[in-house]
C-alpha positions as a Python dict, from the first residue, in 0.01 Angstrom:
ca = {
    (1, 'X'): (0, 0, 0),
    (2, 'X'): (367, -47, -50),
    (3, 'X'): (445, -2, 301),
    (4, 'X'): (205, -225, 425),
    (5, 'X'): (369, -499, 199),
    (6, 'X'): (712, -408, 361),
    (7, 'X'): (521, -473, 691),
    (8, 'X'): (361, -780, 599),
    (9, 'X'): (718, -906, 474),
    (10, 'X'): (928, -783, 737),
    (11, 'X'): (877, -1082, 953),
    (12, 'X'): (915, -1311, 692),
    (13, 'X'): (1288, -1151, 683),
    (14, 'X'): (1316, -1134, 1076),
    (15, 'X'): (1215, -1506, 1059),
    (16, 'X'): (1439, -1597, 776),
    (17, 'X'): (1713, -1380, 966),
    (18, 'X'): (1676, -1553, 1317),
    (19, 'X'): (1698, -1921, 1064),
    (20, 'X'): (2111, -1788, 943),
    (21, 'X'): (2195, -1718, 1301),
    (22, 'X'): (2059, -2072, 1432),
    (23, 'X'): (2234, -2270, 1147),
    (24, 'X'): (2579, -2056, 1201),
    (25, 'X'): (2515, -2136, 1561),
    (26, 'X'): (2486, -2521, 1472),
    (27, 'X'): (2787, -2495, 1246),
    (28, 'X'): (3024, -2353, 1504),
    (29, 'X'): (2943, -2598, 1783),
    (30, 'X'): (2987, -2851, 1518),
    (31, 'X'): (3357, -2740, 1437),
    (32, 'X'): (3398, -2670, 1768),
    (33, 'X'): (3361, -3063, 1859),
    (34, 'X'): (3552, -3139, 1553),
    (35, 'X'): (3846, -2977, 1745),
    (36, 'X'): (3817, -3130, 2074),
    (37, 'X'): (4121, -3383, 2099),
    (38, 'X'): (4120, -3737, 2280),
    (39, 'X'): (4248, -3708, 2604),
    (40, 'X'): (4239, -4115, 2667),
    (41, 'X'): (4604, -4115, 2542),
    (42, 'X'): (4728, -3834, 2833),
    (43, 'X'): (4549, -4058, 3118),
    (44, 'X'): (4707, -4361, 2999),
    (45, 'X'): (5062, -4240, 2974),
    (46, 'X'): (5036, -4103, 3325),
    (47, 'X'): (4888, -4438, 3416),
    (48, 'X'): (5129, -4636, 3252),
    (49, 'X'): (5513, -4418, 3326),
    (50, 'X'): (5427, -4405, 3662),
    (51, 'X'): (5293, -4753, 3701),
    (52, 'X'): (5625, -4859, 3516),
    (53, 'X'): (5837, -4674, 3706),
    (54, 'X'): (5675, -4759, 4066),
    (55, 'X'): (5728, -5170, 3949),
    (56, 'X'): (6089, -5108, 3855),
    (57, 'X'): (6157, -5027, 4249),
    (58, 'X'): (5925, -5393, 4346),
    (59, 'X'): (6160, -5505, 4084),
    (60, 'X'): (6473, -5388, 4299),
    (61, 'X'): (6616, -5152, 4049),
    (62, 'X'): (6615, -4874, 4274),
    (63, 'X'): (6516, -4825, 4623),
    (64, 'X'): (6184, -4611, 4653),
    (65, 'X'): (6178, -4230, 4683),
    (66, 'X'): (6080, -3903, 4612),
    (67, 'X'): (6079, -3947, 4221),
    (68, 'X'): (5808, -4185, 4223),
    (69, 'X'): (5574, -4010, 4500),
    (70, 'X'): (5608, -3709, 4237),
    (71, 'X'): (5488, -3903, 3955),
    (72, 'X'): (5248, -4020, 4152),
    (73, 'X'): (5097, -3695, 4229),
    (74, 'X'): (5168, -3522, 3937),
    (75, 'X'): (5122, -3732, 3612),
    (76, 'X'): (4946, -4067, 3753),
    (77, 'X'): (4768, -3864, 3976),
    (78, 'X'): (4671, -3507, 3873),
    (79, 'X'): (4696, -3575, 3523),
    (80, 'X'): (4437, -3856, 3520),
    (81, 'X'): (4195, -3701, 3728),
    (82, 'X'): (4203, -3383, 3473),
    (83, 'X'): (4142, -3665, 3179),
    (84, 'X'): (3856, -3842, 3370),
    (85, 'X'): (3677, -3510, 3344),
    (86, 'X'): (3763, -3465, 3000),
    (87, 'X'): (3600, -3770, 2940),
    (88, 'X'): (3257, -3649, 3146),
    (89, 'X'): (3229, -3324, 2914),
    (90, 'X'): (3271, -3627, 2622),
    (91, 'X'): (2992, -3868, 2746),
    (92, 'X'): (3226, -4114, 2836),
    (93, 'X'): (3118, -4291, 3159),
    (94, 'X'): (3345, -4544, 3157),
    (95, 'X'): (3662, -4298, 3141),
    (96, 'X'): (3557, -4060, 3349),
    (97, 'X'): (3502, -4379, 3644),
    (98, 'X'): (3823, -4526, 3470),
    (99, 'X'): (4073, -4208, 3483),
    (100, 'X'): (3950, -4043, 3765),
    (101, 'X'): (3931, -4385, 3987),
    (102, 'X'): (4298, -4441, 3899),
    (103, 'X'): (4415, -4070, 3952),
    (104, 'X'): (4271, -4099, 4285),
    (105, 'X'): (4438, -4427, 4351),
    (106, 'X'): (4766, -4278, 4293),
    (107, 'X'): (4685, -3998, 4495),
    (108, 'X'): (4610, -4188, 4766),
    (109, 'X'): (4919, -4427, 4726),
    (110, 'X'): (5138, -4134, 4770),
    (111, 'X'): (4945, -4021, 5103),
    (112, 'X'): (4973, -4355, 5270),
    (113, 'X'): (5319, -4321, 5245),
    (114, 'X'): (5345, -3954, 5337),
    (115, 'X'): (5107, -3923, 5582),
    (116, 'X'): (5295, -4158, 5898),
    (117, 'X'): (5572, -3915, 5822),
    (118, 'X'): (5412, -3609, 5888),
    (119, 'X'): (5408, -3378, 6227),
    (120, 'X'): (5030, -3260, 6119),
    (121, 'X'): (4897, -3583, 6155),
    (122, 'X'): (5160, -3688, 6448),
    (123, 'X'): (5050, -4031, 6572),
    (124, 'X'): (4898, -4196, 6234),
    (125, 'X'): (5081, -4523, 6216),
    (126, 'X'): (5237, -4667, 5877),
    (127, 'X'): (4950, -4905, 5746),
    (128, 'X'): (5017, -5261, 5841),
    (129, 'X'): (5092, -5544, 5565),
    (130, 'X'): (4721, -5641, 5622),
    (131, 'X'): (4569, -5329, 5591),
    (132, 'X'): (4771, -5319, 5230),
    (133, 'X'): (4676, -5610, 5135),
    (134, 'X'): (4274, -5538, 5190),
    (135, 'X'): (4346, -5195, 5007),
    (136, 'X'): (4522, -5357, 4686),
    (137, 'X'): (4237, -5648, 4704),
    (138, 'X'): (3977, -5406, 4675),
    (139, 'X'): (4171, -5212, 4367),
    (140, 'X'): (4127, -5530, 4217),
    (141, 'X'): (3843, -5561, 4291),
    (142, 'X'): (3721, -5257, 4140),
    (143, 'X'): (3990, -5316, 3836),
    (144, 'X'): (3830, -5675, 3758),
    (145, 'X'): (3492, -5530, 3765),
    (146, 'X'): (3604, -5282, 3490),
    (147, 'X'): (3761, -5542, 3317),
    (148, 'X'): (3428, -5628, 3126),
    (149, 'X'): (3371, -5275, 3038),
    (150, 'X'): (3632, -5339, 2775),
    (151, 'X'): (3528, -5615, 2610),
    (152, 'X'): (3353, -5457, 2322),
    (153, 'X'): (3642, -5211, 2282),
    (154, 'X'): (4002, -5337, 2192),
    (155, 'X'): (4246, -5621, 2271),
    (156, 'X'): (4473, -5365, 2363),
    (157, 'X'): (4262, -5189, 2638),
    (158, 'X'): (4161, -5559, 2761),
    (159, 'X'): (4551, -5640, 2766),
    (160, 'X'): (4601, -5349, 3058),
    (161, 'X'): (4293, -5396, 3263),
    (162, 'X'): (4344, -5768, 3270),
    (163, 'X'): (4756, -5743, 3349),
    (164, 'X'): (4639, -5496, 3604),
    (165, 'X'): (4358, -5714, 3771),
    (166, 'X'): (4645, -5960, 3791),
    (167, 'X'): (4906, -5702, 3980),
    (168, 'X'): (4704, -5626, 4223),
    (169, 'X'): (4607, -5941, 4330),
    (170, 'X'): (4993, -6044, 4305),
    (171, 'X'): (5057, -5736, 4564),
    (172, 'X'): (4756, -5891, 4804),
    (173, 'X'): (5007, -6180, 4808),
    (174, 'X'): (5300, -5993, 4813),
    (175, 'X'): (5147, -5809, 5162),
    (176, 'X'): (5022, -6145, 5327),
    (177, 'X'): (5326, -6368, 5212),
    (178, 'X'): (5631, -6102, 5247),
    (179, 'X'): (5790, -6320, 4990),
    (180, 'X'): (6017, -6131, 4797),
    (181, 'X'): (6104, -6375, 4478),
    (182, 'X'): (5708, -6313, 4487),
    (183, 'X'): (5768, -5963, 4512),
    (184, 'X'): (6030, -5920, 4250),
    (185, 'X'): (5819, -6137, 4005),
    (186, 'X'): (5538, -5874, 4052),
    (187, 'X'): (5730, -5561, 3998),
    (188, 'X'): (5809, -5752, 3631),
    (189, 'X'): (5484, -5804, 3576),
    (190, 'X'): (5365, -5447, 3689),
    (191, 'X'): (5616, -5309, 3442),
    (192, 'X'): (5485, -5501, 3162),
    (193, 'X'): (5121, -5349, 3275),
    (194, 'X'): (5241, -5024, 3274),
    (195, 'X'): (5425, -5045, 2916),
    (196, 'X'): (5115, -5217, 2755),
    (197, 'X'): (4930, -4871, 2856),
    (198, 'X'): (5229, -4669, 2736),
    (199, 'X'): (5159, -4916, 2405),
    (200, 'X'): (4826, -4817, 2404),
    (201, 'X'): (4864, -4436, 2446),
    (202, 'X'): (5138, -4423, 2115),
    (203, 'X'): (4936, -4627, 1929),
    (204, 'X'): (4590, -4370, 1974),
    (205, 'X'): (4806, -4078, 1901),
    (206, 'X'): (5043, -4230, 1602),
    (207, 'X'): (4723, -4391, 1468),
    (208, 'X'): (4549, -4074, 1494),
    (209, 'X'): (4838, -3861, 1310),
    (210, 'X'): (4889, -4078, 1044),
    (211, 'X'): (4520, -4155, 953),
    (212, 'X'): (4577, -4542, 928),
    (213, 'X'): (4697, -4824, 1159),
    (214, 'X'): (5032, -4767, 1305),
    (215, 'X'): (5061, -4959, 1634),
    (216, 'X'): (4815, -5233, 1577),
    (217, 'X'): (4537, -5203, 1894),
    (218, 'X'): (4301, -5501, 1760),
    (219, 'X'): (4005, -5343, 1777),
    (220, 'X'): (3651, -5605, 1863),
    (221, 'X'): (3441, -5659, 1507),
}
């Protein structure tokens, strides 16, 4: 009789057992996401030092080279694209499109620039001021579009998409007009894009470390 009560309770225990392993389960994954950093503030410094340093050339305060195309691939390009996916595995649609869209951009940037040079691809031709002008238009597009993504997130966040809308439509102008007061006015306002991102970026992580508002981002009530 005994052992046939041990039976009878056995899968009471089994069941109460499989229960412990389930919640620990839970409670792992649970401090696991706990753990898992923001990565917005890595995308947005690449975004914003290279986009800074890129506009103090338009600006004329160094003639273009090798430093920038570097930055381009490396921090505004490579290191975005690793954040948009970050933000995938988060849920976040709108900076995985955001980050990895802008990545790319840089990415590409670089290769119109590199690829007329090349001996691979002998015979490519520099793109003309035109066909510049219908590739910045359409980053603008694409930038104005995301524009209203933001407006139930910060002042901060709408600050860089909209100064960003606004530089490249000022290089679409810049291509079709060849002005170059226009040109130096837009590498000023490209470097005030890029330092409102670098703004933003600080402000996530300070604001993050300290548990309280550091660098005001004025979030939408």
């Amino acid at each position: 009789m005994q052992i046939n009560e041990e039976k009878r309770e056995a899968p009471e225990r089994l069941y109460v057992k499989a229960l412990k392993n389930v919640i620990k389960h839970y409670s792992r994954c649970e401090m696991m996401s706990e753990k898992l950093a923001n990565p917005a503030p890595l995308g947005l410094l690449g975004f914003g030092l290279t986009t800074v340093l890129l506009n103090l050339h338009n600006a004329g305060f160094f003639p273009f080279d090798t430093m920038i195309l570097a930055m381009g691939l490396a921090y505004g390009g490579l290191a975005q694209v690793l954040v948009g996916m970050l933000e995938f595995k988060k849920g976040n649609t709108f900076g995985t499109v955001a980050f990895t869209s802008y990545g790319l951009f840089w990415w590409s940037l670089v290769l119109l620039f590199v690829l007329p040079k090349t001996t691979f691809f002998a015979g490519l031709s520099a793109p003309t001021n035109t066909a510049m002008a219908a590739y910045f238009f359409m980053w603008g597009l694409f930038t104005f579009a995301m524009f209203f993504g933001t407006l139930k997130a910060n002042r901060a966040v709408q600050f860089v998409f909209a100064s960003l809308t606004l530089l490249f439509f000022l290089l679409v102008a810049r291509e079709l007009t060849g002005n170059m007061t226009l040109a130096t006015l837009t590498g000023y306002e490209g470097i005030i894009c890029g330092l409102s991102a670098v703004y933003l970026a600080f402000a996530e992580v300070l604001n993050e470390a300290h548990g309280k508002t550091v660098l005001p981002i004025c979030p939408i009530k």
